Amino acid sequence: PRVTPPMSEQERRLERIEERLSHLPHWDIPAPELRVRRACLECGLNSALFKRVPSDYYDHPIEQRRRWLDAPSVDHLCKSIILENTKWDGNASDPCGDPLNARYYLILIQYTARLSSCKVLNYVRSLRQGPKRAYHFRLAPSDVSEELSGFEHNSVSPLGLLTHIPIILSHRIAELAPQFFYAGGGDVDLKLGLRVPEFVARVRPFVADVTQDPGTEAGDEIEGETE
């Protein structure tokens, strides 16, 4: 008789994940949300907390959004933005293959912060010491962002992306107290809360200062950035 080889630890882990997911009512869960939930399990993010919000969530002031999430402060509300380096000259068939020189980066910042084009450029450039002329960052077009991430506008999550995009976490999020933040959960009316230390340890994003300082003069904005 044919002997079935024993499962590896990774295979056993994946089997446990699928077992946990099998108890969810899949017919009620959109595919993007399911990807986020699966990614949280695969990464071992035990702190993951999913919260539903009203469908008109983004029509309300940020303080109201904070109350719905019961977040410690408005600074704990964060968003994922996909940026494109329009001067990138790497391998067109694999635009995110090299995290030190990718065409696209996902930036996690607070809603209360603004990206600094100079800081983003200087940080990414420092990863491989490329010439300054090889970098110009803008907000990725909405159709490109959706194709890369698999998420619609206002639902982009740092987990469950269709493409493995390098992540840069704002140092201001890393310094939050308490060390917990909310980001997109894969659906417009779903938010995902995570402990910062666990996210950094498990997902291993770059952590960098990429936001404007108070009093920054006009002209340091990322092209196309809005709330």
PDB file of C-alpha atoms in Angstrom:
ATOM      1  CA  PRO A   1       0.000   0.000   0.000  1.00  0.00           C
ATOM      2  CA  ARG A   2       1.122   3.552  -0.730  1.00  0.00           C
ATOM      3  CA  VAL A   3       2.353   5.349   2.361  1.00  0.00           C
ATOM      4  CA  THR A   4       1.303   8.992   2.716  1.00  0.00           C
ATOM      5  CA  PRO A   5       4.290  11.078   3.825  1.00  0.00           C
ATOM      6  CA  PRO A   6       3.829  13.001   7.062  1.00  0.00           C
ATOM      7  CA  MET A   7       2.795  16.647   6.703  1.00  0.00           C
ATOM      8  CA  SER A   8       5.389  19.324   7.236  1.00  0.00           C
ATOM      9  CA  GLU A   9       4.918  21.927   9.958  1.00  0.00           C
ATOM     10  CA  GLN A  10       3.924  24.499   7.327  1.00  0.00           C
ATOM     11  CA  GLU A  11       1.312  22.124   5.863  1.00  0.00           C
ATOM     12  CA  ARG A  12      -0.099  21.463   9.327  1.00  0.00           C
ATOM     13  CA  ARG A  13      -0.243  25.203   9.990  1.00  0.00           C
ATOM     14  CA  LEU A  14      -2.082  25.869   6.730  1.00  0.00           C
ATOM     15  CA  GLU A  15      -4.509  23.067   7.538  1.00  0.00           C
ATOM     16  CA  ARG A  16      -5.264  24.669  10.912  1.00  0.00           C
ATOM     17  CA  ILE A  17      -5.835  28.037   9.213  1.00  0.00           C
ATOM     18  CA  GLU A  18      -8.230  26.531   6.693  1.00  0.00           C
ATOM     19  CA  GLU A  19     -10.034  24.770   9.535  1.00  0.00           C
ATOM     20  CA  ARG A  20     -10.541  28.078  11.367  1.00  0.00           C
ATOM     21  CA  LEU A  21     -11.690  29.801   8.181  1.00  0.00           C
ATOM     22  CA  SER A  22     -14.114  26.987   7.426  1.00  0.00           C
ATOM     23  CA  HIS A  23     -16.200  28.051  10.425  1.00  0.00           C
ATOM     24  CA  LEU A  24     -16.789  31.512   8.931  1.00  0.00           C
ATOM     25  CA  PRO A  25     -19.971  32.037   6.865  1.00  0.00           C
ATOM     26  CA  HIS A  26     -18.152  32.473   3.538  1.00  0.00           C
ATOM     27  CA  TRP A  27     -21.318  33.262   1.629  1.00  0.00           C
ATOM     28  CA  ASP A  28     -21.619  36.487   3.661  1.00  0.00           C
ATOM     29  CA  ILE A  29     -17.958  37.537   3.421  1.00  0.00           C
ATOM     30  CA  PRO A  30     -16.643  39.364   0.334  1.00  0.00           C
ATOM     31  CA  ALA A  31     -13.453  37.895  -1.166  1.00  0.00           C
ATOM     32  CA  PRO A  32     -11.273  40.926  -0.226  1.00  0.00           C
ATOM     33  CA  GLU A  33     -12.301  40.687   3.427  1.00  0.00           C
ATOM     34  CA  LEU A  34     -11.683  36.952   3.422  1.00  0.00           C
ATOM     35  CA  ARG A  35      -8.146  37.558   2.112  1.00  0.00           C
ATOM     36  CA  VAL A  36      -7.477  39.951   4.993  1.00  0.00           C
ATOM     37  CA  ARG A  37      -8.766  37.492   7.575  1.00  0.00           C
ATOM     38  CA  ARG A  38      -6.688  34.679   6.062  1.00  0.00           C
ATOM     39  CA  ALA A  39      -3.576  36.893   6.008  1.00  0.00           C
ATOM     40  CA  CYS A  40      -4.039  37.752   9.692  1.00  0.00           C
ATOM     41  CA  LEU A  41      -4.158  34.046  10.540  1.00  0.00           C
ATOM     42  CA  GLU A  42      -1.201  33.189   8.312  1.00  0.00           C
ATOM     43  CA  CYS A  43       0.907  35.961   9.891  1.00  0.00           C
ATOM     44  CA  GLY A  44      -0.077  34.949  13.404  1.00  0.00           C
ATOM     45  CA  LEU A  45      -1.602  38.337  14.206  1.00  0.00           C
ATOM     46  CA  ASN A  46      -3.436  37.349  17.354  1.00  0.00           C
ATOM     47  CA  SER A  47      -4.294  40.962  18.166  1.00  0.00           C
ATOM     48  CA  ALA A  48      -6.326  41.413  14.961  1.00  0.00           C
ATOM     49  CA  LEU A  49      -9.642  43.057  15.759  1.00  0.00           C
ATOM     50  CA  PHE A  50     -12.290  43.562  13.058  1.00  0.00           C
ATOM     51  CA  LYS A  51     -14.920  46.257  13.580  1.00  0.00           C
ATOM     52  CA  ARG A  52     -17.884  47.156  11.402  1.00  0.00           C
ATOM     53  CA  VAL A  53     -18.683  50.832  10.917  1.00  0.00           C
ATOM     54  CA  PRO A  54     -21.661  52.618   9.300  1.00  0.00           C
ATOM     55  CA  SER A  55     -21.738  52.719   5.507  1.00  0.00           C
ATOM     56  CA  ASP A  56     -21.496  56.540   5.607  1.00  0.00           C
ATOM     57  CA  TYR A  57     -18.424  56.384   7.873  1.00  0.00           C
ATOM     58  CA  TYR A  58     -16.328  58.671   5.650  1.00  0.00           C
ATOM     59  CA  ASP A  59     -19.069  61.315   5.509  1.00  0.00           C
ATOM     60  CA  HIS A  60     -18.497  62.070   9.186  1.00  0.00           C
ATOM     61  CA  PRO A  61     -15.748  64.025  11.010  1.00  0.00           C
ATOM     62  CA  ILE A  62     -12.745  62.048  12.190  1.00  0.00           C
ATOM     63  CA  GLU A  63     -13.766  62.435  15.848  1.00  0.00           C
ATOM     64  CA  GLN A  64     -17.028  60.630  15.136  1.00  0.00           C
ATOM     65  CA  ARG A  65     -15.112  57.883  13.352  1.00  0.00           C
ATOM     66  CA  ARG A  66     -12.873  57.562  16.414  1.00  0.00           C
ATOM     67  CA  ARG A  67     -15.926  57.108  18.647  1.00  0.00           C
ATOM     68  CA  TRP A  68     -17.355  54.376  16.431  1.00  0.00           C
ATOM     69  CA  LEU A  69     -14.070  52.471  16.687  1.00  0.00           C
ATOM     70  CA  ASP A  70     -13.569  53.341  20.363  1.00  0.00           C
ATOM     71  CA  ALA A  71      -9.994  54.289  19.464  1.00  0.00           C
ATOM     72  CA  PRO A  72      -7.825  56.029  22.091  1.00  0.00           C
ATOM     73  CA  SER A  73      -7.384  59.112  19.862  1.00  0.00           C
ATOM     74  CA  VAL A  74      -7.824  60.271  16.273  1.00  0.00           C
ATOM     75  CA  ASP A  75      -4.087  59.651  15.837  1.00  0.00           C
ATOM     76  CA  HIS A  76      -4.803  55.915  16.079  1.00  0.00           C
ATOM     77  CA  LEU A  77      -6.852  55.992  12.863  1.00  0.00           C
ATOM     78  CA  CYS A  78      -4.612  55.134   9.919  1.00  0.00           C
ATOM     79  CA  LYS A  79      -4.784  54.576   6.180  1.00  0.00           C
ATOM     80  CA  SER A  80      -2.875  52.634   3.542  1.00  0.00           C
ATOM     81  CA  ILE A  81      -1.713  54.587   0.495  1.00  0.00           C
ATOM     82  CA  ILE A  82      -0.034  53.044  -2.548  1.00  0.00           C
ATOM     83  CA  LEU A  83       2.633  55.244  -4.108  1.00  0.00           C
ATOM     84  CA  GLU A  84       4.250  54.853  -7.515  1.00  0.00           C
ATOM     85  CA  ASN A  85       7.791  55.838  -8.447  1.00  0.00           C
ATOM     86  CA  THR A  86       7.213  57.223 -11.942  1.00  0.00           C
ATOM     87  CA  LYS A  87      10.969  57.272 -12.622  1.00  0.00           C
ATOM     88  CA  TRP A  88      11.429  53.593 -11.764  1.00  0.00           C
ATOM     89  CA  ASP A  89      13.511  51.673 -14.306  1.00  0.00           C
ATOM     90  CA  GLY A  90      13.541  48.143 -12.911  1.00  0.00           C
ATOM     91  CA  ASN A  91      12.212  44.805 -14.170  1.00  0.00           C
ATOM     92  CA  ALA A  92       8.787  45.579 -15.668  1.00  0.00           C
ATOM     93  CA  SER A  93       7.612  41.998 -15.187  1.00  0.00           C
ATOM     94  CA  ASP A  94       8.186  42.188 -11.421  1.00  0.00           C
ATOM     95  CA  PRO A  95       7.676  45.784 -10.231  1.00  0.00           C
ATOM     96  CA  CYS A  96       7.639  44.869  -6.530  1.00  0.00           C
ATOM     97  CA  GLY A  97      10.172  42.031  -6.529  1.00  0.00           C
ATOM     98  CA  ASP A  98      12.952  44.077  -4.961  1.00  0.00           C
ATOM     99  CA  PRO A  99      11.745  45.819  -1.774  1.00  0.00           C
ATOM    100  CA  LEU A 100      14.815  48.056  -1.886  1.00  0.00           C
ATOM    101  CA  ASN A 101      13.908  49.276  -5.349  1.00  0.00           C
ATOM    102  CA  ALA A 102      10.218  48.730  -6.027  1.00  0.00           C
ATOM    103  CA  ARG A 103       7.991  50.645  -8.383  1.00  0.00           C
ATOM    104  CA  TYR A 104       5.215  50.674  -5.784  1.00  0.00           C
ATOM    105  CA  TYR A 105       5.204  51.066  -2.009  1.00  0.00           C
ATOM    106  CA  LEU A 106       2.313  50.875   0.424  1.00  0.00           C
ATOM    107  CA  ILE A 107       2.607  53.612   3.041  1.00  0.00           C
ATOM    108  CA  LEU A 108       0.790  53.344   6.367  1.00  0.00           C
ATOM    109  CA  ILE A 109       0.199  56.770   7.902  1.00  0.00           C
ATOM    110  CA  GLN A 110      -2.217  58.431  10.304  1.00  0.00           C
ATOM    111  CA  TYR A 111      -5.215  60.341   9.013  1.00  0.00           C
ATOM    112  CA  THR A 112      -3.936  63.274  11.047  1.00  0.00           C
ATOM    113  CA  ALA A 113      -0.616  63.292   9.131  1.00  0.00           C
ATOM    114  CA  ARG A 114       0.444  64.306   5.638  1.00  0.00           C
ATOM    115  CA  LEU A 115       3.033  62.530   3.542  1.00  0.00           C
ATOM    116  CA  SER A 116       6.255  64.376   2.782  1.00  0.00           C
ATOM    117  CA  SER A 117       7.381  63.888  -0.802  1.00  0.00           C
ATOM    118  CA  CYS A 118      10.955  64.784   0.175  1.00  0.00           C
ATOM    119  CA  LYS A 119      11.090  62.301   3.046  1.00  0.00           C
ATOM    120  CA  VAL A 120       9.559  59.483   1.014  1.00  0.00           C
ATOM    121  CA  LEU A 121      12.031  60.084  -1.809  1.00  0.00           C
ATOM    122  CA  ASN A 122      15.025  60.335   0.512  1.00  0.00           C
ATOM    123  CA  TYR A 123      14.094  57.218   2.488  1.00  0.00           C
ATOM    124  CA  VAL A 124      13.459  54.963  -0.503  1.00  0.00           C
ATOM    125  CA  ARG A 125      16.559  56.326  -2.206  1.00  0.00           C
ATOM    126  CA  SER A 126      18.620  55.473   0.898  1.00  0.00           C
ATOM    127  CA  LEU A 127      17.663  51.807   0.573  1.00  0.00           C
ATOM    128  CA  ARG A 128      20.024  51.359  -2.365  1.00  0.00           C
ATOM    129  CA  GLN A 129      21.731  54.765  -2.725  1.00  0.00           C
ATOM    130  CA  GLY A 130      20.285  55.376  -6.188  1.00  0.00           C
ATOM    131  CA  PRO A 131      20.622  58.680  -8.077  1.00  0.00           C
ATOM    132  CA  LYS A 132      18.035  61.307  -7.136  1.00  0.00           C
ATOM    133  CA  ARG A 133      16.838  61.560 -10.732  1.00  0.00           C
ATOM    134  CA  ALA A 134      15.580  57.955 -10.514  1.00  0.00           C
ATOM    135  CA  TYR A 135      12.814  58.848  -8.036  1.00  0.00           C
ATOM    136  CA  HIS A 136       9.539  60.715  -8.275  1.00  0.00           C
ATOM    137  CA  PHE A 137       6.623  59.547  -6.168  1.00  0.00           C
ATOM    138  CA  ARG A 138       2.955  60.142  -6.745  1.00  0.00           C
ATOM    139  CA  LEU A 139      -0.273  58.550  -5.579  1.00  0.00           C
ATOM    140  CA  ALA A 140      -0.840  55.461  -7.733  1.00  0.00           C
ATOM    141  CA  PRO A 141      -3.846  55.870 -10.061  1.00  0.00           C
ATOM    142  CA  SER A 142      -6.997  54.414  -8.525  1.00  0.00           C
ATOM    143  CA  ASP A 143      -7.301  51.636 -11.112  1.00  0.00           C
ATOM    144  CA  VAL A 144      -3.666  50.627 -10.590  1.00  0.00           C
ATOM    145  CA  SER A 145      -4.079  50.691  -6.807  1.00  0.00           C
ATOM    146  CA  GLU A 146      -7.139  48.465  -7.031  1.00  0.00           C
ATOM    147  CA  GLU A 147      -5.424  46.059  -9.431  1.00  0.00           C
ATOM    148  CA  LEU A 148      -2.339  45.742  -7.213  1.00  0.00           C
ATOM    149  CA  SER A 149      -4.132  45.539  -3.881  1.00  0.00           C
ATOM    150  CA  GLY A 150      -7.459  43.948  -4.783  1.00  0.00           C
ATOM    151  CA  PHE A 151      -9.183  46.577  -2.628  1.00  0.00           C
ATOM    152  CA  GLU A 152     -11.496  49.439  -3.536  1.00  0.00           C
ATOM    153  CA  HIS A 153     -10.945  53.038  -2.434  1.00  0.00           C
ATOM    154  CA  ASN A 154     -11.262  53.497   1.361  1.00  0.00           C
ATOM    155  CA  SER A 155     -10.973  49.750   1.973  1.00  0.00           C
ATOM    156  CA  VAL A 156      -7.243  49.184   1.331  1.00  0.00           C
ATOM    157  CA  SER A 157      -5.667  46.966   3.966  1.00  0.00           C
ATOM    158  CA  PRO A 158      -1.944  46.366   4.596  1.00  0.00           C
ATOM    159  CA  LEU A 159      -2.786  42.655   4.705  1.00  0.00           C
ATOM    160  CA  GLY A 160      -4.291  40.382   2.074  1.00  0.00           C
ATOM    161  CA  LEU A 161      -2.898  42.319  -0.882  1.00  0.00           C
ATOM    162  CA  LEU A 162      -3.070  40.643  -4.285  1.00  0.00           C
ATOM    163  CA  THR A 163       0.503  41.811  -4.974  1.00  0.00           C
ATOM    164  CA  HIS A 164       3.349  41.573  -2.487  1.00  0.00           C
ATOM    165  CA  ILE A 165       3.986  45.322  -2.146  1.00  0.00           C
ATOM    166  CA  PRO A 166       6.735  46.538   0.223  1.00  0.00           C
ATOM    167  CA  ILE A 167       5.233  48.353   3.216  1.00  0.00           C
ATOM    168  CA  ILE A 168       6.568  51.493   4.886  1.00  0.00           C
ATOM    169  CA  LEU A 169       5.092  52.191   8.326  1.00  0.00           C
ATOM    170  CA  SER A 170       5.188  55.782   9.537  1.00  0.00           C
ATOM    171  CA  HIS A 171       7.405  56.140  12.600  1.00  0.00           C
ATOM    172  CA  ARG A 172       4.566  58.110  14.211  1.00  0.00           C
ATOM    173  CA  ILE A 173       2.416  54.976  14.216  1.00  0.00           C
ATOM    174  CA  ALA A 174       5.307  52.998  15.696  1.00  0.00           C
ATOM    175  CA  GLU A 175       5.431  55.556  18.537  1.00  0.00           C
ATOM    176  CA  LEU A 176       1.707  55.488  19.348  1.00  0.00           C
ATOM    177  CA  ALA A 177       0.578  55.033  22.943  1.00  0.00           C
ATOM    178  CA  PRO A 178      -1.224  52.784  23.487  1.00  0.00           C
ATOM    179  CA  GLN A 179       0.472  50.712  20.783  1.00  0.00           C
ATOM    180  CA  PHE A 180      -2.578  49.899  18.704  1.00  0.00           C
ATOM    181  CA  PHE A 181      -3.832  51.261  15.382  1.00  0.00           C
ATOM    182  CA  TYR A 182      -6.779  50.913  13.026  1.00  0.00           C
ATOM    183  CA  ALA A 183      -6.481  50.545   9.249  1.00  0.00           C
ATOM    184  CA  GLY A 184      -8.662  49.322   6.387  1.00  0.00           C
ATOM    185  CA  GLY A 185     -10.077  45.827   6.708  1.00  0.00           C
ATOM    186  CA  GLY A 186     -10.780  44.971   3.071  1.00  0.00           C
ATOM    187  CA  ASP A 187     -14.260  46.504   2.907  1.00  0.00           C
ATOM    188  CA  VAL A 188     -15.332  50.159   3.112  1.00  0.00           C
ATOM    189  CA  ASP A 189     -17.327  49.555   6.287  1.00  0.00           C
ATOM    190  CA  LEU A 190     -14.790  47.239   7.945  1.00  0.00           C
ATOM    191  CA  LYS A 191     -11.759  48.369   9.939  1.00  0.00           C
ATOM    192  CA  LEU A 192      -8.880  46.266  11.219  1.00  0.00           C
ATOM    193  CA  GLY A 193      -7.193  46.975  14.540  1.00  0.00           C
ATOM    194  CA  LEU A 194      -3.694  45.672  15.263  1.00  0.00           C
ATOM    195  CA  ARG A 195      -1.042  45.922  17.968  1.00  0.00           C
ATOM    196  CA  VAL A 196       1.914  47.853  16.575  1.00  0.00           C
ATOM    197  CA  PRO A 197       4.710  45.622  17.988  1.00  0.00           C
ATOM    198  CA  GLU A 198       3.025  42.482  16.672  1.00  0.00           C
ATOM    199  CA  PHE A 199       2.472  44.007  13.228  1.00  0.00           C
ATOM    200  CA  VAL A 200       6.112  45.111  13.020  1.00  0.00           C
ATOM    201  CA  ALA A 201       7.418  41.733  14.190  1.00  0.00           C
ATOM    202  CA  ARG A 202       5.175  39.589  11.998  1.00  0.00           C
ATOM    203  CA  VAL A 203       4.774  41.655   8.833  1.00  0.00           C
ATOM    204  CA  ARG A 204       8.228  43.277   9.014  1.00  0.00           C
ATOM    205  CA  PRO A 205       7.511  46.581   7.275  1.00  0.00           C
ATOM    206  CA  PHE A 206      10.092  49.299   6.853  1.00  0.00           C
ATOM    207  CA  VAL A 207       9.634  51.895   9.615  1.00  0.00           C
ATOM    208  CA  ALA A 208      10.542  55.429   8.623  1.00  0.00           C
ATOM    209  CA  ASP A 209       9.804  59.131   9.040  1.00  0.00           C
ATOM    210  CA  VAL A 210       7.799  59.889   5.896  1.00  0.00           C
ATOM    211  CA  THR A 211       5.391  62.572   7.130  1.00  0.00           C
ATOM    212  CA  GLN A 212       5.521  66.340   7.129  1.00  0.00           C
ATOM    213  CA  ASP A 213       6.699  68.166  10.224  1.00  0.00           C
ATOM    214  CA  PRO A 214       4.562  70.943  11.743  1.00  0.00           C
ATOM    215  CA  GLY A 215       5.048  74.186   9.845  1.00  0.00           C
ATOM    216  CA  THR A 216       6.225  72.494   6.644  1.00  0.00           C
ATOM    217  CA  GLU A 217       6.030  74.904   3.734  1.00  0.00           C
ATOM    218  CA  ALA A 218       3.772  74.218   0.742  1.00  0.00           C
ATOM    219  CA  GLY A 219       5.310  72.135  -2.020  1.00  0.00           C
ATOM    220  CA  ASP A 220       6.185  69.028   0.010  1.00  0.00           C
ATOM    221  CA  GLU A 221       2.951  67.174  -0.771  1.00  0.00           C
ATOM    222  CA  ILE A 222       2.700  63.879  -2.601  1.00  0.00           C
ATOM    223  CA  GLU A 223       1.153  64.386  -6.024  1.00  0.00           C
ATOM    224  CA  GLY A 224      -2.500  63.329  -5.906  1.00  0.00           C
ATOM    225  CA  GLU A 225      -2.764  62.794  -2.141  1.00  0.00           C
ATOM    226  CA  THR A 226      -6.138  63.464  -0.539  1.00  0.00           C
ATOM    227  CA  GLU A 227      -7.823  62.210   2.627  1.00  0.00           C
TER     228      GLU A 227
END
